[in-house]
Short mmCIF file of C-alpha atoms and ligand atoms in Angstrom, two decimals:
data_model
loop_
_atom_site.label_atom_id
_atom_site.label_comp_id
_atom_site.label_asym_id
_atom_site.label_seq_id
_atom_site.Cartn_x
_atom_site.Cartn_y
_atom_site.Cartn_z
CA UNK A 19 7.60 -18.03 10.10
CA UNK A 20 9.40 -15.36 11.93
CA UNK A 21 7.58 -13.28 14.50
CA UNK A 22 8.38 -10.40 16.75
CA UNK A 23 8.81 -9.85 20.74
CA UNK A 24 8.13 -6.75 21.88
CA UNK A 25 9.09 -5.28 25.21
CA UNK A 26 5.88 -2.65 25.93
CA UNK A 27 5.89 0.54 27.86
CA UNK A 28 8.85 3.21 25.95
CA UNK A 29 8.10 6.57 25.04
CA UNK A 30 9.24 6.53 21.37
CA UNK A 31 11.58 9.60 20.68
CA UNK A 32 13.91 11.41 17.87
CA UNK A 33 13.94 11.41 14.37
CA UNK A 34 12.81 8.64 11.81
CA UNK A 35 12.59 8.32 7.89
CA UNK A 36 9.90 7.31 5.99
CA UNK A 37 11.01 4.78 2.83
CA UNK A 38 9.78 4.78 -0.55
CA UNK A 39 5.79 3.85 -1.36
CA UNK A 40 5.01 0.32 -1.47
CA UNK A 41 1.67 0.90 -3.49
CA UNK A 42 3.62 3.61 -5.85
CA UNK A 43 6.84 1.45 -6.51
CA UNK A 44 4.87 -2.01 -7.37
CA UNK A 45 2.65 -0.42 -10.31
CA UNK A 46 5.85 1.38 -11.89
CA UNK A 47 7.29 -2.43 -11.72
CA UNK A 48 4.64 -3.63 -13.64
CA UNK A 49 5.13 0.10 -16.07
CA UNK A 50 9.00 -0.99 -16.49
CA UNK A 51 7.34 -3.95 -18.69
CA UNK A 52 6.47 -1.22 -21.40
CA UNK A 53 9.79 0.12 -21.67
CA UNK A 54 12.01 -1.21 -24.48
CA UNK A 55 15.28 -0.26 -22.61
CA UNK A 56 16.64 0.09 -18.85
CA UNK A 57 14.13 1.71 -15.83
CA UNK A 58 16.34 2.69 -12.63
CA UNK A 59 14.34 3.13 -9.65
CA UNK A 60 16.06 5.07 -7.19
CA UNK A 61 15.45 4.30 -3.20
CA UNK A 62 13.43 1.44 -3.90
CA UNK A 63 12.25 -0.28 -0.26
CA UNK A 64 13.07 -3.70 0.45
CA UNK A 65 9.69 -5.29 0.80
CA UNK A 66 9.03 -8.88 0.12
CA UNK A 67 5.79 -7.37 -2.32
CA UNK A 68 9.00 -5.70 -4.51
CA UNK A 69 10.82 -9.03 -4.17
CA UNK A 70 7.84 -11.14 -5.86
CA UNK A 71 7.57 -8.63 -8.54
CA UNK A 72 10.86 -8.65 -9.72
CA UNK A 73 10.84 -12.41 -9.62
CA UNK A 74 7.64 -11.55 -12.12
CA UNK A 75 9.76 -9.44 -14.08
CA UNK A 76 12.20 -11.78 -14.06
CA UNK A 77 10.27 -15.00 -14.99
CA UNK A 78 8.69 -12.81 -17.68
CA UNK A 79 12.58 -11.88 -19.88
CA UNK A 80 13.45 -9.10 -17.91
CA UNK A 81 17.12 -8.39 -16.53
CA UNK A 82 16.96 -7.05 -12.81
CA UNK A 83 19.75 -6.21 -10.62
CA UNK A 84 19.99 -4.28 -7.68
CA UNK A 85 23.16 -1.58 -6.65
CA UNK A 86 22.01 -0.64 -2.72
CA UNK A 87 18.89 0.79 -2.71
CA UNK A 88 18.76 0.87 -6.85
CA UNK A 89 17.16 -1.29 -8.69
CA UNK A 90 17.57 -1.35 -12.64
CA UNK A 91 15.35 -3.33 -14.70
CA UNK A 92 16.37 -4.04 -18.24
CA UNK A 93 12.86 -5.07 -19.92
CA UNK A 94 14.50 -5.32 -23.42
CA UNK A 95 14.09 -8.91 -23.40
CA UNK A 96 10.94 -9.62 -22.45
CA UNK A 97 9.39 -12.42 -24.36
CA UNK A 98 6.71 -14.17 -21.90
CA UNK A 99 3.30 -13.19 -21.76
CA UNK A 100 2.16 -15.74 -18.85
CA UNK A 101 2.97 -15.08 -15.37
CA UNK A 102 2.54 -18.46 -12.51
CA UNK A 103 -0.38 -19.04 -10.48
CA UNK A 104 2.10 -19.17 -7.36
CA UNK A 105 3.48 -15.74 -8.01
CA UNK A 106 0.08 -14.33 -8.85
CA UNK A 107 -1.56 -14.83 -5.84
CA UNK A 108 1.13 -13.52 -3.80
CA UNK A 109 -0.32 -9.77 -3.79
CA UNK A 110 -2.87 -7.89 -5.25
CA UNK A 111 -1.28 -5.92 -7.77
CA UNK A 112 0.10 -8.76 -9.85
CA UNK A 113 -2.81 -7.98 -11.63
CA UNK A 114 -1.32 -4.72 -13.35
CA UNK A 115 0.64 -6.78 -15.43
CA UNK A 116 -2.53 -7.67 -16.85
CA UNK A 117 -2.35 -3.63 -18.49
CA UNK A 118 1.01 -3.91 -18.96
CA UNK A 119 1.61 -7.01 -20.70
CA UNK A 120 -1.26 -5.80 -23.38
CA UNK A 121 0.53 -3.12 -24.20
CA UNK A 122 4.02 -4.93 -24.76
CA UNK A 123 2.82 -8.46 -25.83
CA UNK A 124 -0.23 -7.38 -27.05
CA UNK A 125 -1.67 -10.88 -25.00
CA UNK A 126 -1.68 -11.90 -21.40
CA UNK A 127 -2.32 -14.85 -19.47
CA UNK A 128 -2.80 -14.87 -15.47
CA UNK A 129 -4.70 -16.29 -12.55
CA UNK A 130 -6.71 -14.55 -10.14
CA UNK A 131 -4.47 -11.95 -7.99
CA UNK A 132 -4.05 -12.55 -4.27
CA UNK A 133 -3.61 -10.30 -1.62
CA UNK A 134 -4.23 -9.01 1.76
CA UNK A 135 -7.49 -10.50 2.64
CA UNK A 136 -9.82 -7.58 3.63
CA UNK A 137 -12.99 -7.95 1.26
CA UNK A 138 -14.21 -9.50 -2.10
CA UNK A 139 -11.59 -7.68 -3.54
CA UNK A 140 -13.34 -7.82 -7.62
CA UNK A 141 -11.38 -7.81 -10.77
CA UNK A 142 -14.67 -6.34 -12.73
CA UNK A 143 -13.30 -2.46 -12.99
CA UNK A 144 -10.24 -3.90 -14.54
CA UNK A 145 -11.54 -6.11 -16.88
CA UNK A 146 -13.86 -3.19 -18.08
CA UNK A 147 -11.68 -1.09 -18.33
CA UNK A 148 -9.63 -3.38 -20.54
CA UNK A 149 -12.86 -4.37 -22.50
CA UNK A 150 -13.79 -0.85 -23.57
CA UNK A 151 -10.52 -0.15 -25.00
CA UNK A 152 -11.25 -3.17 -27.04
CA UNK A 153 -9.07 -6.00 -25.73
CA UNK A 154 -11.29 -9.57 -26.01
CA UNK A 155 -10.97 -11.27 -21.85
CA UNK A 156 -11.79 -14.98 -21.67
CA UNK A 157 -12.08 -15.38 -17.88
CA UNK A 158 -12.78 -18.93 -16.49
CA UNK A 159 -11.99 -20.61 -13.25
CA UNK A 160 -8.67 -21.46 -13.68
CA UNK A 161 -8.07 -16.81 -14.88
CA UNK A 162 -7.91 -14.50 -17.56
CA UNK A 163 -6.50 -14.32 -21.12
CA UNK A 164 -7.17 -11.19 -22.88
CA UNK A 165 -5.60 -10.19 -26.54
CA UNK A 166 -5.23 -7.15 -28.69
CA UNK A 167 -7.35 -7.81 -31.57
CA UNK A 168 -8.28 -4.22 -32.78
CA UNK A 169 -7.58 -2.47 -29.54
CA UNK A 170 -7.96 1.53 -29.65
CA UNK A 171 -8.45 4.62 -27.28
CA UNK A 172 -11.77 5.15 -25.48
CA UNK A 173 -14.03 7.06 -22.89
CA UNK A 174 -13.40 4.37 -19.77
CA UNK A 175 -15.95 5.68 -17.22
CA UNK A 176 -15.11 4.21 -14.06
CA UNK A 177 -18.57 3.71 -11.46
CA UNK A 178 -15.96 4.11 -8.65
CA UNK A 179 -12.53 5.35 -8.71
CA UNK A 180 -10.67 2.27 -8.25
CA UNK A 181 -7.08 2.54 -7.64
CA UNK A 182 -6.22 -0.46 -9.65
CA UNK A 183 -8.44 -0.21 -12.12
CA UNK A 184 -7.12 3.25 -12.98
CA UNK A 185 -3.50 1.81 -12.93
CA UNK A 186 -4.49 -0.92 -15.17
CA UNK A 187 -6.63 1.47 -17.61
CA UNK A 188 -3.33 3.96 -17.89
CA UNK A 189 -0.85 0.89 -18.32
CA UNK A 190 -3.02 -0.79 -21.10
CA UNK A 191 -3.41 2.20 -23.49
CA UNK A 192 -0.34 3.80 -23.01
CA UNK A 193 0.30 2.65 -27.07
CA UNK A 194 -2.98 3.28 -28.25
CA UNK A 195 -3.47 5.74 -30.99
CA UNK A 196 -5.46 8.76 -30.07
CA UNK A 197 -6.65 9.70 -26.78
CA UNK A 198 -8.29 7.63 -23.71
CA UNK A 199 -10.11 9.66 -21.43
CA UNK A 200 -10.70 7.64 -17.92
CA UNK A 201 -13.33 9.73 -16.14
CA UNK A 202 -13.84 9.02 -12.28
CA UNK A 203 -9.83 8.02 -11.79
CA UNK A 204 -8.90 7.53 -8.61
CA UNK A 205 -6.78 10.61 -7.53
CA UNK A 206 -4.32 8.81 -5.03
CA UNK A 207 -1.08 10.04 -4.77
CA UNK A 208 0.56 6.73 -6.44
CA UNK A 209 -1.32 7.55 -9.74
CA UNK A 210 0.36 10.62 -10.12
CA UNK A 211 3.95 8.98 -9.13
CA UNK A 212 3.08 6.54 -11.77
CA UNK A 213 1.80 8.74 -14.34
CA UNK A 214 5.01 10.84 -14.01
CA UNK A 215 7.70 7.63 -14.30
CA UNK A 216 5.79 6.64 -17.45
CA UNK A 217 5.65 10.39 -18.94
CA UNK A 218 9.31 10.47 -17.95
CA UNK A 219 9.77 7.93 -20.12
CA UNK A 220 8.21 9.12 -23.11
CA UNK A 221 4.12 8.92 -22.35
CA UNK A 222 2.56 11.92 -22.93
CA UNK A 223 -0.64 11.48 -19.62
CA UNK A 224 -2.46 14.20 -18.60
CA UNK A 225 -4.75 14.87 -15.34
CA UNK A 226 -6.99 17.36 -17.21
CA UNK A 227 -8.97 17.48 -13.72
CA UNK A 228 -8.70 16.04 -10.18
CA UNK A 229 -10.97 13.13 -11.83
CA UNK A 230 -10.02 12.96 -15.48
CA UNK A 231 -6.91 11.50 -16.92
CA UNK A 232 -6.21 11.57 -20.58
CA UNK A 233 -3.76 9.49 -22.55
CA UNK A 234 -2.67 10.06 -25.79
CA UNK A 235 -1.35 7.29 -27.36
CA UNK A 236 2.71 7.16 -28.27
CA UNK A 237 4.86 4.14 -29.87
CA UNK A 238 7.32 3.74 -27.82
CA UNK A 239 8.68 4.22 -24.58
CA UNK A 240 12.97 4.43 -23.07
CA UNK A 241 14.86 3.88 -20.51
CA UNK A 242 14.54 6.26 -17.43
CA UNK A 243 15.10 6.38 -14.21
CA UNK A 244 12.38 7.63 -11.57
CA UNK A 245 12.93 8.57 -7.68
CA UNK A 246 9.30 6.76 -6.22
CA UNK A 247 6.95 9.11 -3.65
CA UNK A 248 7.59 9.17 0.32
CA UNK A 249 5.35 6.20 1.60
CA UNK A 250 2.33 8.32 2.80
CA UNK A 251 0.75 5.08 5.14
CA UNK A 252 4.39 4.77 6.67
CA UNK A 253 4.49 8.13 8.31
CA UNK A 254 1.04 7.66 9.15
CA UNK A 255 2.00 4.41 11.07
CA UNK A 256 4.83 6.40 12.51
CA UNK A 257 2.70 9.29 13.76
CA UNK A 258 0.27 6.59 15.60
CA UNK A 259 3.50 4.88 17.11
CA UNK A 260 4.28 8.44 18.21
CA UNK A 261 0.98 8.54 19.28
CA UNK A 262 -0.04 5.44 21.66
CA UNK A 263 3.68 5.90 23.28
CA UNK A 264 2.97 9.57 24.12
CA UNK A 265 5.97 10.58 22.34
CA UNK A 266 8.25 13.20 20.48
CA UNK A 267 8.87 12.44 16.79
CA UNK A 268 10.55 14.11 13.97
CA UNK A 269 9.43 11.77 10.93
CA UNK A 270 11.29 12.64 7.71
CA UNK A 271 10.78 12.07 3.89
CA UNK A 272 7.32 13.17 4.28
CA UNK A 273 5.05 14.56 1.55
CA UNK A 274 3.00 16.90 3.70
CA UNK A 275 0.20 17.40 1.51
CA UNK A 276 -0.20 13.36 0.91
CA UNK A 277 -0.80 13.08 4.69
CA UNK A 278 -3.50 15.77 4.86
CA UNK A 279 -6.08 13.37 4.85
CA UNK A 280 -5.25 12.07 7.85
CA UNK A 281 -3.78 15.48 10.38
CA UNK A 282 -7.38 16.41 11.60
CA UNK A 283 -7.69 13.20 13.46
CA UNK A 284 -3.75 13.47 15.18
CA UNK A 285 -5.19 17.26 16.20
CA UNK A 286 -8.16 15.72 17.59
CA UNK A 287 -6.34 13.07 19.49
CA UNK A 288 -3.96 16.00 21.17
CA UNK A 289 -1.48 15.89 19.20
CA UNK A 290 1.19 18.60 18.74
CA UNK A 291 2.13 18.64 14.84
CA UNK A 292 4.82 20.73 13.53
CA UNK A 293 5.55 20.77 9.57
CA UNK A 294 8.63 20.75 8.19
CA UNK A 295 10.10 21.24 4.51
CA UNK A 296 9.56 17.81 4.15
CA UNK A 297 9.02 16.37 7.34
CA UNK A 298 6.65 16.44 10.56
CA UNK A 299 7.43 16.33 14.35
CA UNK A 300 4.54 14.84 16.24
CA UNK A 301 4.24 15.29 19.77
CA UNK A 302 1.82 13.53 21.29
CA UNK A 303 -0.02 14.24 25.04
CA UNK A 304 0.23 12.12 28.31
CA UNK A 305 -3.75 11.28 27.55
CA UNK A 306 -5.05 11.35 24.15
CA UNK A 307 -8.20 12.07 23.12
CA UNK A 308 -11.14 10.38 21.12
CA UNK A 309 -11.66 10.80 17.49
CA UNK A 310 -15.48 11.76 17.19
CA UNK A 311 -16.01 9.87 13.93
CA UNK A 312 -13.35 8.59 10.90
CA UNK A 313 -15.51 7.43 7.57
CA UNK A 314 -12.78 6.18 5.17
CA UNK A 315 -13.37 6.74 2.08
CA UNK A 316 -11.31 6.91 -1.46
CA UNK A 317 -8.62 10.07 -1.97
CA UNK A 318 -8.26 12.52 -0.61
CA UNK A 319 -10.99 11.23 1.80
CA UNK A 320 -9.45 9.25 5.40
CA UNK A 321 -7.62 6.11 3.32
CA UNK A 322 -8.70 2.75 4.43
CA UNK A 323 -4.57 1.48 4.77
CA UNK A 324 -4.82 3.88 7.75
CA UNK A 325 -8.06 2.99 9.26
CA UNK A 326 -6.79 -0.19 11.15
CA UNK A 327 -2.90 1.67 12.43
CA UNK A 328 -5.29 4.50 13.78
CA UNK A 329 -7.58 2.20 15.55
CA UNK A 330 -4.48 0.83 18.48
CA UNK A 331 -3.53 4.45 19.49
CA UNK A 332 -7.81 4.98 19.90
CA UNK A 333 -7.75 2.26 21.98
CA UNK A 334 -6.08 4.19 25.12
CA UNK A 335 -7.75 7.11 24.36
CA UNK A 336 -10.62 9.54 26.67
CA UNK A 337 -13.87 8.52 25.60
CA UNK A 338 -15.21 6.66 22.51
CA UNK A 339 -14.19 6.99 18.71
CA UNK A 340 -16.27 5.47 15.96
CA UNK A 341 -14.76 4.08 12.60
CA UNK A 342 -16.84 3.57 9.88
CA UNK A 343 -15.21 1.57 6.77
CA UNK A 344 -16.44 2.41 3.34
CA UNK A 345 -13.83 0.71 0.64
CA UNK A 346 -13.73 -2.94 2.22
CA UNK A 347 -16.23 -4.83 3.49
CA UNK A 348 -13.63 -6.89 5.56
CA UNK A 349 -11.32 -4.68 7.21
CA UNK A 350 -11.96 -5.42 10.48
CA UNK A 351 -10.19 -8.46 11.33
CA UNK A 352 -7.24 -6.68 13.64
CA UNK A 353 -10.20 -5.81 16.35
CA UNK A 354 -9.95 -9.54 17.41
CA UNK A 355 -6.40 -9.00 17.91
CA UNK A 356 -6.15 -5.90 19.35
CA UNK A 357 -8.90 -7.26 22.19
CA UNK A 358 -6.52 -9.80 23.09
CA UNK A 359 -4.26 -6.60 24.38
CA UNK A 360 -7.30 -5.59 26.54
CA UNK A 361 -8.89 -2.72 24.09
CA UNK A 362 -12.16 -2.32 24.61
CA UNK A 363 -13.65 -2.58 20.71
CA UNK A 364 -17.37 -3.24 19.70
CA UNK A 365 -18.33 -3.61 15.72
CA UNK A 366 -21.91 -3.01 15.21
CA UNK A 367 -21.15 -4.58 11.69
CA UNK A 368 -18.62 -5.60 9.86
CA UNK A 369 -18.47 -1.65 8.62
CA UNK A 370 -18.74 -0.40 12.11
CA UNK A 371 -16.53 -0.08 15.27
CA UNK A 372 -16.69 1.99 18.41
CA UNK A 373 -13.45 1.65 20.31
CA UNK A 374 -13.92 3.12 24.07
CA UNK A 375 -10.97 3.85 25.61
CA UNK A 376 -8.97 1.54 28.16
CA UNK A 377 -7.00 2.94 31.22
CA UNK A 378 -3.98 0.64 29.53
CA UNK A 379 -2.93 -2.25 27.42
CA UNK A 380 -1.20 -5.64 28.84
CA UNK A 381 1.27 -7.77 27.03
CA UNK A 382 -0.89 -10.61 24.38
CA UNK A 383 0.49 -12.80 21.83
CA UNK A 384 -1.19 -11.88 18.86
CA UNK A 385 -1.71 -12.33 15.14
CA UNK A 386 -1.12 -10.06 12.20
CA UNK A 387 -4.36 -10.51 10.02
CA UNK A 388 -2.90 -8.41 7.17
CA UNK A 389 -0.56 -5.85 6.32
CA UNK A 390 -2.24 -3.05 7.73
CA UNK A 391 -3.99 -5.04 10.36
CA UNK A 392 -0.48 -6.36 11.47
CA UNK A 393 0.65 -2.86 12.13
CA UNK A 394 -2.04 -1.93 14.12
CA UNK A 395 -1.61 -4.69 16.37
CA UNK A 396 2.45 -3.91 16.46
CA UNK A 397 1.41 -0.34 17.20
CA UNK A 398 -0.95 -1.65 20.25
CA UNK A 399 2.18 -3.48 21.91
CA UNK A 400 4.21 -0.61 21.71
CA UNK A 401 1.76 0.50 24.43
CA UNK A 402 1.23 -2.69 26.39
CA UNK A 403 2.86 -3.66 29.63
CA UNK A 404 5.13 -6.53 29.43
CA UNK A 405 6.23 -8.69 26.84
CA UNK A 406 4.48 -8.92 23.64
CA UNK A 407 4.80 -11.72 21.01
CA UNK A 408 3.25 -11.38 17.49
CA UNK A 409 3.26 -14.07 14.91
CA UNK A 410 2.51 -13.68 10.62
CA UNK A 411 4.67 -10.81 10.58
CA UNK A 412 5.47 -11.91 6.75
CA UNK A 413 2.32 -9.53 6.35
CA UNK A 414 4.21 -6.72 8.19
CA UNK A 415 7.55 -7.33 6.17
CA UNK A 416 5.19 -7.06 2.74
CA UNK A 417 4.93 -3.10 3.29
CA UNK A 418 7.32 -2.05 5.65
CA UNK A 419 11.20 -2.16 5.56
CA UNK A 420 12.58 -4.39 8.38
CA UNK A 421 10.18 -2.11 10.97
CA UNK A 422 11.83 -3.52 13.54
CA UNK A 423 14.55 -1.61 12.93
CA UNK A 424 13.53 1.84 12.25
CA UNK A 425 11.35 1.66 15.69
CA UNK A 426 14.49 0.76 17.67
CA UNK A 427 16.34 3.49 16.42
CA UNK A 428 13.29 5.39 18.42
CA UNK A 429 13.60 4.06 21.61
CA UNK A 430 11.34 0.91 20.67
CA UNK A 431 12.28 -2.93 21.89
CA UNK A 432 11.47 -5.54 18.83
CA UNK A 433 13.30 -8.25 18.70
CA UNK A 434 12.93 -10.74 15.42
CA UNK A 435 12.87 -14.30 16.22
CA UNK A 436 13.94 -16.19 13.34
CA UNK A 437 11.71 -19.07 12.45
CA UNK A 438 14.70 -21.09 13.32
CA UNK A 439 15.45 -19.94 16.30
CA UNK A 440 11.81 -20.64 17.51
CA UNK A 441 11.88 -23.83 16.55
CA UNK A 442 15.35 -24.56 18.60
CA UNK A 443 13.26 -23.00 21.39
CA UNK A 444 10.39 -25.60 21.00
C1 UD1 B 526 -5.13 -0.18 -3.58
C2 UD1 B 526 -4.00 -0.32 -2.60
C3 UD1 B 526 -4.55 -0.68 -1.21
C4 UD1 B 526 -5.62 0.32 -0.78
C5 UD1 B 526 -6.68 0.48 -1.86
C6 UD1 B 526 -7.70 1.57 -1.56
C7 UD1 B 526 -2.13 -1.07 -3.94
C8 UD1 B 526 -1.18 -2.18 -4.25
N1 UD1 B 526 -3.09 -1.34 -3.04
O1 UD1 B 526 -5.76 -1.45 -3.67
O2 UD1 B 526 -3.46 -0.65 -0.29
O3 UD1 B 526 -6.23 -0.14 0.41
O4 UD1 B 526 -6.05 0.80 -3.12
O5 UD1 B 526 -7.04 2.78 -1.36
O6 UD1 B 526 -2.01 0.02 -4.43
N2 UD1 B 526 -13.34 -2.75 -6.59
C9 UD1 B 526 -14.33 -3.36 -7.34
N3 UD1 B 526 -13.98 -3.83 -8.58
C10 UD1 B 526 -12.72 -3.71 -9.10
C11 UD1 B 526 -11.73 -3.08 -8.30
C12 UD1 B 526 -12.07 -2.61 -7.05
O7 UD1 B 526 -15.47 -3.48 -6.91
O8 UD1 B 526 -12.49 -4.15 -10.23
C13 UD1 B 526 -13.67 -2.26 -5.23
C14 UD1 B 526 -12.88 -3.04 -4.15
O9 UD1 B 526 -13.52 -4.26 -3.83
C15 UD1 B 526 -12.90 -2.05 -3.03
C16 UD1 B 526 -12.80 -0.69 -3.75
O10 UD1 B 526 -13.22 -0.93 -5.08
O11 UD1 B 526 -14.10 -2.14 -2.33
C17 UD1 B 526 -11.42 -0.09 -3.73
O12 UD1 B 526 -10.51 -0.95 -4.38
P1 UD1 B 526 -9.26 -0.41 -5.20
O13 UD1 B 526 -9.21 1.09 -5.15
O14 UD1 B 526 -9.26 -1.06 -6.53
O15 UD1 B 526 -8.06 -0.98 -4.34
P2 UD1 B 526 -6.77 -1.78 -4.84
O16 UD1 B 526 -6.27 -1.18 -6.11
O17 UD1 B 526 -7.06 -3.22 -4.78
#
């Protein structure tokens, strides 16, 4: 596997650009399943999460090329209701094809979804969701069939507002005669961005209130073509690379009010924030300072994705910061890593961490744990004297576009190491 060496210690500087969402362009793959006709995604990021679910697409009848940065998915075809256990587990939101293939196959068959692994991670606000709009689930060891015998629009009340589950919920009743209320949807960003591609194409979804979305029911749905959201946890990852190297950022392609959530803790730290049409510099002080408390919570509360990039710039700041982690119950697994650079980092529980500052970071090897996880601990050796070396990037590369390179263009020194080139050096 390919990992990164990172020379420690440069201010980053000048101006960067934030790529498409990961989490907003992977459930309007799986939405591109209910279109009987073309859907042309416009700036779609290279990730290896969007490379899996076009092989998905693919596997399942659907005709995908790519022109640049566009991606055109012809879903005419499709004829395939069963998707592999291989490319299942690959990521966590395989499991919106569950939605989608009920609404175009009226049947699905799939394993288990995989995924970063930060928690228990259930499938139970799906499947309810599914089951009170009347689809029959058989779930066993080996996964989940679920048919339409009889489906129809309902009241889905959701006990939390799970992202996923709401996804799923709009994808699977998109067809359904009359209306489906979901009450208690999760308000991220991404739903919106999805709910907009699919009314584009012909679904009439409404957010009738920050919490409520209603769907009423239409037969069909043709071809569009959809520009996805600025990737919210990107620029948030940017702003803490700004951060930890003290430095002078303009980050463009940057949905201001998306990253609200997030700007009291940057202010708290020190930081200098200027907003822009659609961008934000950061400046960032010699000495930052702690963040009292972060509670993460679900949108437009602190967002977990952010909880573990925010942690490496805490690490070097005056005084102590406490994170407390409300959505996983395993999201903690970077603080092992990010000790190895010499941060100071003590978890009460596995909910709990109180990160005192360090005078400064040294050069580790270290291991991405996850996606998030990994970027905290690339963020860290940004900081760190010396020469860094990080292996498992392949959890990096799932959510961010060759990182390596936008951070170079900043002043940063990452070098890839192909896993061949490793293995000549062994
Ligand atoms: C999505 C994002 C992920 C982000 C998360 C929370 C994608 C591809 N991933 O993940 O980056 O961290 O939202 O913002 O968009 N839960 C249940 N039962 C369920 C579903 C969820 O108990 O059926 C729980 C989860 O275990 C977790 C919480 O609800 O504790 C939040 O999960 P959810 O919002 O569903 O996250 P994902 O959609 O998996």
């Amino acid at each position: 596997m390919d990992c990164f060496e990172i020379k420690g210690g440069s201010r980053l500087e000048g101006e960067i650009e934030v790529h498409s969402a990961k989490n907003s362009v992977l459930p309007i793959l799986a939405g591109a399943v209910l279109i009987n006709g073309e859907t042309v995604i416009h700036n779609c990021p290279e990730l290896s999460d969007v490379k899996v679910t076009v092989d998905i697409l693919k596997s399942l009848g659907a005709k995908v090329k790519k022109e640049n940065k566009t991606l055109i998915i012809d879903a005419q075809n499709i004829n395939c209701s069963e998707i592999s256990c291989d490319m299942m587990r690959s990521l966590r939101s395989s499991i919106l094809f569950l939605g989608a293939l009920l609404s175009r196959m009226k049947e699905a068959k799939l394993s288990f979804p995989g995924g970063c692994d930060i928690g228990l991670r259930p499938i139970d606000l799906h499947l309810y969701a599914i089951e009170t709009l009347g689809y029959s689930c058989k779930i066993s060891q080996s996964g989940i069939e679920c048919f339409n015998k009889g489906a129809k629009s309902a009241d889905i009340y959701l006990d939390f507002p799970s992202v996923g589950a709401t996804e799923n919920a709009i994808l699977s009743s998109v067809f359904l005669s009359g209306k489906t209320k979901i009450i208690n949807a999760a308000r991220e960003p991404e739903i919106e961005d999805l709910i907009n591609f699919l009314n584009e194409a012909g679904a009439d979804i409404r957010i009738v209130s920050p919490s409520v979305i209603e769907i009423n029911g239409v037969q069909n749905l043709y071809s569009c073509s959809h520009r996805v959201i600025p990737d919210r946890i990107e620029a948030v990852t940017f702003m803490c690379c700004a951060a930890i190297t003290s430095g002078d950022l303009l980050i463009k392609n940057v949905n201001l009010s998306h990253i609200k959530p997030n700007l009291p803790q940057f202010y708290e730290m020190g930081c200098k924030l200027t907003a822009g049409e659609n961008s934000i510099r950061i400046k960032a002080p010699k000495k930052l300072k702690r963040v009292r408390e972060i509670q993460t919570g679900a949108y437009p509360l602190f967002p977990t994705d952010t909880q573990s990039i925010i942690t490496s710039p805490l690490c070097l700041a005056d005084g102590k910061s406490k994170i407390i982690e409300n959505i996983f119950e395993n999201r903690f697994k970077h603080i092992g890593e990010l000790k190895k650079f010499g941060a100071d980092i003590i978890c009460s529980d596995s909910r709990v961490a109180v990160i005192s500052g360090v005078e400064k970071l040294h050069s580790a090897k270290a291991n991405c744990t996850d996606l998030r996880g990994g970027a905290a601990v690339l963020i860290a050796s940004l900081a760190a004297e010396g020469t860094s070396l990080i292996n498992n990037i392949h959890h990096i590369d799932r959510g961010y576009e060759r990182i390596e390179e936008s951070l170079n263009s900043i002043g940063a020194d990452i070098t890839r190491i192909k896993n061949e080139e490793q293995e000549e050096k062994n």
